[in-house]
mmCIF file of C-alpha atoms in Angstrom:
data_model
loop_
_atom_site.group_PDB
_atom_site.id
_atom_site.type_symbol
_atom_site.label_atom_id
_atom_site.label_comp_id
_atom_site.label_asym_id
_atom_site.label_seq_id
_atom_site.Cartn_x
_atom_site.Cartn_y
_atom_site.Cartn_z
ATOM 1 C CA MET A 6 2.762 40.796 29.448
ATOM 2 C CA THR A 7 0.770 43.800 30.667
ATOM 3 C CA GLY A 8 1.543 47.242 29.216
ATOM 4 C CA GLN A 9 0.938 50.506 31.041
ATOM 5 C CA ARG A 10 1.480 54.164 30.138
ATOM 6 C CA TRP A 11 1.496 57.363 32.175
ATOM 7 C CA ASP A 12 1.746 60.995 30.988
ATOM 8 C CA LEU A 13 2.438 64.341 32.641
ATOM 9 C CA ASP A 14 3.224 67.868 31.413
ATOM 10 C CA VAL A 15 5.732 69.680 33.628
ATOM 11 C CA GLU A 16 7.178 73.132 32.879
ATOM 12 C CA GLY A 17 6.388 72.910 29.187
ATOM 13 C CA ARG A 18 7.821 69.412 28.747
ATOM 14 C CA HIS A 19 5.865 66.218 28.218
ATOM 15 C CA HIS A 20 6.903 63.192 30.289
ATOM 16 C CA ARG A 21 5.766 59.717 29.276
ATOM 17 C CA VAL A 22 6.539 56.488 31.093
ATOM 18 C CA GLU A 23 5.822 53.051 29.680
ATOM 19 C CA ALA A 24 6.075 49.827 31.641
ATOM 20 C CA ASP A 25 5.549 46.153 30.935
ATOM 21 C CA GLY A 26 4.501 43.956 33.842
ATOM 22 C CA SER A 27 5.928 40.447 33.921
ATOM 23 C CA THR A 28 8.564 38.559 35.856
ATOM 24 C CA ARG A 29 11.105 41.034 34.523
ATOM 25 C CA HIS A 30 9.784 44.596 34.415
ATOM 26 C CA ARG A 31 10.855 46.813 31.547
ATOM 27 C CA VAL A 32 10.392 50.553 32.067
ATOM 28 C CA ARG A 33 11.036 53.374 29.587
ATOM 29 C CA TRP A 34 10.960 57.122 30.282
ATOM 30 C CA TYR A 35 10.415 59.597 27.448
ATOM 31 C CA VAL A 36 10.624 63.394 27.564
ATOM 32 C CA ASP A 37 9.146 65.164 24.533
ATOM 33 C CA ASP A 38 9.104 61.756 22.788
ATOM 34 C CA GLN A 39 12.839 61.281 23.354
ATOM 35 C CA LEU A 40 13.939 58.217 25.308
ATOM 36 C CA VAL A 41 15.968 59.469 28.291
ATOM 37 C CA ALA A 42 16.136 56.336 30.466
ATOM 38 C CA GLU A 43 15.349 52.643 30.268
ATOM 39 C CA ARG A 44 15.747 49.802 32.712
ATOM 40 C CA THR A 45 14.768 46.147 33.059
ATOM 41 C CA ALA A 46 14.674 44.512 36.482
ATOM 42 C CA MET A 47 12.716 42.103 38.669
ATOM 43 C CA GLU A 48 12.202 44.639 41.476
ATOM 44 C CA ASP A 49 8.775 45.990 42.406
ATOM 45 C CA LYS A 50 10.254 49.515 42.579
ATOM 46 C CA ILE A 51 12.271 50.623 39.561
ATOM 47 C CA ARG A 52 14.134 53.941 39.679
ATOM 48 C CA LEU A 53 15.124 55.767 36.519
ATOM 49 C CA ARG A 54 17.613 58.577 36.009
ATOM 50 C CA PRO A 55 18.374 60.275 32.672
ATOM 51 C CA SER A 56 21.352 58.821 30.857
ATOM 52 C CA GLY A 57 23.476 59.884 27.908
ATOM 53 C CA ASP A 58 22.884 63.363 26.487
ATOM 54 C CA ALA A 59 19.822 63.883 28.748
ATOM 55 C CA ALA A 60 21.757 63.356 31.992
ATOM 56 C CA GLY A 61 22.586 67.042 32.522
ATOM 57 C CA HIS A 62 19.273 68.562 31.459
ATOM 58 C CA GLY A 63 17.717 68.766 34.938
ATOM 59 C CA LEU A 64 14.954 66.231 34.305
ATOM 60 C CA GLY A 65 14.973 64.767 37.803
ATOM 61 C CA ALA A 66 14.103 61.095 38.206
ATOM 62 C CA VAL A 67 11.189 58.662 37.966
ATOM 63 C CA LEU A 68 10.045 55.892 40.302
ATOM 64 C CA VAL A 69 7.738 53.165 38.946
ATOM 65 C CA ARG A 70 5.967 50.817 41.342
ATOM 66 C CA PHE A 71 4.584 47.360 40.573
ATOM 67 C CA SER A 72 2.146 45.226 42.528
ATOM 68 C CA THR A 73 3.175 41.937 44.125
ATOM 69 C CA LEU A 74 1.838 40.130 41.049
ATOM 70 C CA GLY A 75 3.861 42.340 38.687
ATOM 71 C CA THR A 76 1.154 44.759 37.532
ATOM 72 C CA PRO A 77 2.346 48.368 36.944
ATOM 73 C CA ARG A 78 0.657 50.568 39.537
ATOM 74 C CA ARG A 79 2.194 54.043 39.711
ATOM 75 C CA ALA A 80 4.824 56.261 38.112
ATOM 76 C CA THR A 81 6.106 59.278 40.066
ATOM 77 C CA ARG A 82 8.376 62.010 38.777
ATOM 78 C CA PHE A 83 10.746 63.768 41.186
ATOM 79 C CA PRO A 84 12.158 67.217 40.356
ATOM 80 C CA PRO A 85 15.917 67.832 40.332
ATOM 81 C CA ASP A 86 16.784 69.272 43.739
ATOM 82 C CA GLU A 87 19.067 68.559 46.674
ATOM 83 C CA ALA A 88 16.643 66.064 48.199
ATOM 84 C CA LEU A 89 16.315 64.015 44.991
ATOM 85 C CA ASP A 90 18.312 61.049 46.283
ATOM 86 C CA VAL A 91 16.298 60.878 49.500
ATOM 87 C CA GLN A 92 12.957 61.258 47.708
ATOM 88 C CA LEU A 93 13.837 58.646 45.122
ATOM 89 C CA SER A 94 14.969 56.251 47.834
ATOM 90 C CA THR A 95 11.928 56.657 50.087
ATOM 91 C CA GLY A 96 9.299 57.418 47.442
ATOM 92 C CA VAL A 97 8.112 60.448 49.430
ATOM 93 C CA GLY A 98 7.150 63.549 47.453
ATOM 94 C CA GLY A 99 7.160 63.988 43.701
ATOM 95 C CA THR A 100 4.211 64.168 41.315
ATOM 96 C CA ASP A 101 2.356 61.137 40.018
ATOM 97 C CA LEU A 102 1.992 60.822 36.270
ATOM 98 C CA VAL A 103 -1.542 60.335 34.964
ATOM 99 C CA PRO A 104 -2.289 56.727 33.975
ATOM 100 C CA GLU A 105 -3.714 56.105 30.524
ATOM 101 C CA CYS A 106 -7.508 56.286 30.540
ATOM 102 C CA GLY A 107 -9.087 52.853 30.928
ATOM 103 C CA SER A 108 -5.805 51.173 31.879
ATOM 104 C CA LYS A 109 -5.431 48.887 34.893
ATOM 105 C CA ALA A 110 -3.533 51.565 36.812
ATOM 106 C CA ALA A 111 -6.328 54.084 36.146
ATOM 107 C CA GLN A 112 -8.970 51.573 37.216
ATOM 108 C CA HIS A 113 -6.992 50.839 40.367
ATOM 109 C CA ASP A 114 -6.869 54.551 41.226
ATOM 110 C CA GLU A 115 -10.597 54.964 40.637
ATOM 111 C CA ARG A 116 -11.498 51.978 42.795
ATOM 112 C CA MET A 117 -9.232 53.136 45.588
ATOM 113 C CA LEU A 118 -10.654 56.657 45.719
ATOM 114 C CA ALA A 119 -14.254 55.555 45.152
ATOM 115 C CA HIS A 120 -14.123 52.856 47.849
ATOM 116 C CA PRO A 121 -11.473 53.903 50.400
ATOM 117 C CA THR A 122 -12.932 51.723 53.143
ATOM 118 C CA ARG A 123 -12.809 48.605 51.000
ATOM 119 C CA TYR A 124 -9.223 49.360 49.985
ATOM 120 C CA THR A 125 -8.254 49.824 53.639
ATOM 121 C CA VAL A 126 -9.918 46.533 54.589
ATOM 122 C CA ILE A 127 -8.086 44.668 51.818
ATOM 123 C CA GLN A 128 -4.720 46.119 52.789
ATOM 124 C CA THR A 129 -5.344 45.418 56.473
ATOM 125 C CA ALA A 130 -6.300 41.852 55.594
ATOM 126 C CA GLY A 131 -2.890 41.575 53.975
ATOM 127 C CA GLY A 132 -1.365 42.606 57.291
ATOM 128 C CA VAL A 133 -3.411 39.936 59.047
ATOM 129 C CA ALA A 134 -2.176 37.363 56.530
ATOM 130 C CA THR A 135 1.449 38.197 57.327
ATOM 131 C CA VAL A 136 0.720 37.239 60.939
ATOM 132 C CA VAL A 137 -1.637 34.282 60.521
ATOM 133 C CA VAL A 138 -0.009 32.464 57.604
ATOM 134 C CA PRO A 139 3.424 31.967 59.268
ATOM 135 C CA LEU A 140 1.703 30.698 62.427
ATOM 136 C CA LEU A 141 -0.365 28.197 60.435
ATOM 137 C CA VAL A 142 2.672 27.013 58.477
ATOM 138 C CA ALA A 143 4.709 26.619 61.683
ATOM 139 C CA ALA A 144 1.887 24.638 63.319
ATOM 140 C CA LEU A 145 1.554 22.409 60.249
ATOM 141 C CA LEU A 146 5.292 21.731 60.096
ATOM 142 C CA ALA A 147 5.383 20.954 63.802
ATOM 143 C CA ARG A 148 2.488 18.534 63.421
ATOM 144 C CA VAL A 149 4.200 16.766 60.518
ATOM 145 C CA ALA A 150 7.508 16.626 62.366
ATOM 146 C CA PHE A 151 6.003 15.082 65.507
ATOM 147 C CA SER A 152 4.031 12.545 63.462
ATOM 148 C CA PHE A 153 7.256 10.748 62.430
ATOM 149 C CA ASP A 154 9.169 8.329 64.629
ATOM 150 C CA TRP A 155 12.608 9.859 64.239
ATOM 151 C CA PRO A 156 15.603 7.571 64.958
ATOM 152 C CA ALA A 157 17.742 8.395 67.965
ATOM 153 C CA ILE A 158 20.901 10.269 67.034
ATOM 154 C CA PRO A 159 23.993 9.081 68.954
ATOM 155 C CA TRP A 160 25.737 11.966 70.684
ATOM 156 C CA PRO A 161 29.393 11.610 71.692
ATOM 157 C CA ASP A 162 30.210 11.683 75.400
ATOM 158 C CA LEU A 163 32.437 14.760 75.650
ATOM 159 C CA PRO A 164 34.628 15.358 78.682
ATOM 160 C CA ASP A 165 33.740 18.134 81.106
ATOM 161 C CA LEU A 166 35.756 21.308 80.647
ATOM 162 C CA PRO A 167 37.136 23.009 83.775
ATOM 163 C CA TRP A 168 35.535 26.463 83.576
ATOM 164 C CA PRO A 169 37.026 29.148 85.844
ATOM 165 C CA GLU A 170 34.937 30.167 88.814
ATOM 166 C CA ILE A 171 34.022 33.849 88.725
ATOM 167 C CA ARG A 172 33.006 35.592 91.924
ATOM 168 C CA LEU A 173 31.043 38.800 91.655
ATOM 169 C CA PRO A 174 31.143 41.429 94.411
ATOM 170 C CA GLY A 175 28.193 41.360 96.729
ATOM 171 C CA ILE A 176 26.388 44.382 95.299
ATOM 172 C CA PRO A 177 22.656 44.223 95.987
ATOM 173 C CA LEU A 178 20.704 44.542 92.740
ATOM 174 C CA PRO A 179 17.134 45.833 92.661
ATOM 175 C CA ASN A 180 14.572 43.095 92.466
ATOM 176 C CA TRP A 181 11.963 44.260 89.997
ATOM 177 C CA SER A 182 10.031 42.937 87.035
ATOM 178 C CA LEU A 183 7.529 44.237 84.516
ATOM 179 C CA PRO A 184 3.872 44.085 85.496
ATOM 180 C CA GLY A 185 2.013 41.109 84.083
ATOM 181 C CA TRP A 186 -0.208 43.196 81.800
ATOM 182 C CA VAL A 187 2.880 44.858 80.264
ATOM 183 C CA ARG A 188 4.518 41.499 79.546
ATOM 184 C CA GLU A 189 1.288 40.238 78.001
ATOM 185 C CA ALA A 190 0.920 43.376 75.848
ATOM 186 C CA LEU A 191 4.505 43.067 74.605
ATOM 187 C CA GLY A 192 3.852 39.444 73.732
ATOM 188 C CA TYR A 193 0.914 40.403 71.511
ATOM 189 C CA ALA A 194 2.657 43.446 69.984
ATOM 190 C CA LYS A 195 4.531 41.382 67.396
ATOM 191 C CA TYR A 196 1.170 40.178 66.059
ATOM 192 C CA VAL A 197 -0.597 43.537 66.206
ATOM 193 C CA TRP A 198 1.934 45.895 64.618
ATOM 194 C CA PRO A 199 1.861 44.403 61.050
ATOM 195 C CA VAL A 200 -1.927 44.813 60.992
ATOM 196 C CA LEU A 201 -1.761 48.347 62.392
ATOM 197 C CA LEU A 202 1.006 49.279 59.962
ATOM 198 C CA ALA A 203 -0.981 47.981 56.979
ATOM 199 C CA PHE A 204 -4.001 50.024 58.098
ATOM 200 C CA LEU A 205 -1.990 53.239 58.521
ATOM 201 C CA LEU A 206 -0.201 52.801 55.179
ATOM 202 C CA ALA A 207 -3.513 52.237 53.399
ATOM 203 C CA ARG A 208 -5.033 55.412 54.842
ATOM 204 C CA ALA A 209 -1.886 57.378 54.039
ATOM 205 C CA GLU A 210 -1.909 56.136 50.434
ATOM 206 C CA ILE A 211 -5.539 57.212 49.971
ATOM 207 C CA ARG A 212 -4.751 60.698 51.262
ATOM 208 C CA ARG A 213 -1.674 60.867 49.048
ATOM 209 C CA ARG A 214 -3.637 59.877 45.930
ATOM 210 C CA ARG A 215 -6.287 62.498 46.633
ATOM 211 C CA THR A 216 -3.610 65.148 47.085
ATOM 212 C CA GLN A 217 -1.882 64.102 43.874
ATOM 213 C CA ARG A 218 -5.139 64.314 41.923
ATOM 214 C CA ALA A 219 -5.741 67.821 43.270
ATOM 215 C CA VAL A 220 -2.179 68.873 42.339
ATOM 216 C CA ARG A 221 -2.501 67.554 38.804
#
C-alpha cells in the first residue's frame, strides 16, 4: 500500500489530505488536524465533501486523483461557491495541495515540469496504444477464429413473409456523394483523434501544473 500526503494553507486554515493507493483507495481530509471527510472507493477520482459538524463550515470540497496503477497523483481543493458542483465534477479550477517533499506525487510533478516533452511523448504514446492494441487484439482473434474448422450450424428453413409493397412518390433526389479524400479522412479520424486528444491533454496538464505552482 502506498501512502501519500498533501498540505495547503488557505485563509488561515491548514488542509491536509492523506491517501493510500491500492485496489481500494482510502482518502482522508483534515482541516486544522480535524478529520472532516473520509472515503474508500475503487475509483481513480475520489471526491470528498465535509460531513458531520464540518458540513456547514464553508470548507468546499476536495478531489483526489489516482494513476491507472493506483498511485495517488494529485489532491485539489475547491472553494465553496455556486460552481462547486460543476468544478468538482469536471476537475476544472481549484487549487492543488502541495505533495509531501520526496513523495511519489512530488517526484511525478518535478519530472513532468522538468521534462515536459518527455511527459507529452509518454501520454501521446498512451493514445497510440488505445488505437493499436484493439486492432492487434482483433486481428489475433480473427486469425484464431479462422484457424478452426467450425462445424456447420443447421438453420431452419423459415417461410417467406408477405411484406407490403410501398410506393414512394417520384420525387427526384439530388445525386451527390462526399469527395473521396473526405471519405478517406473520415475513415482515419477514428484512429487519429485519441492520439491528438492525448497530446492536447498532456500539454494542458503541464500548463495547469505550472500555473498551480505559481499560485501556491
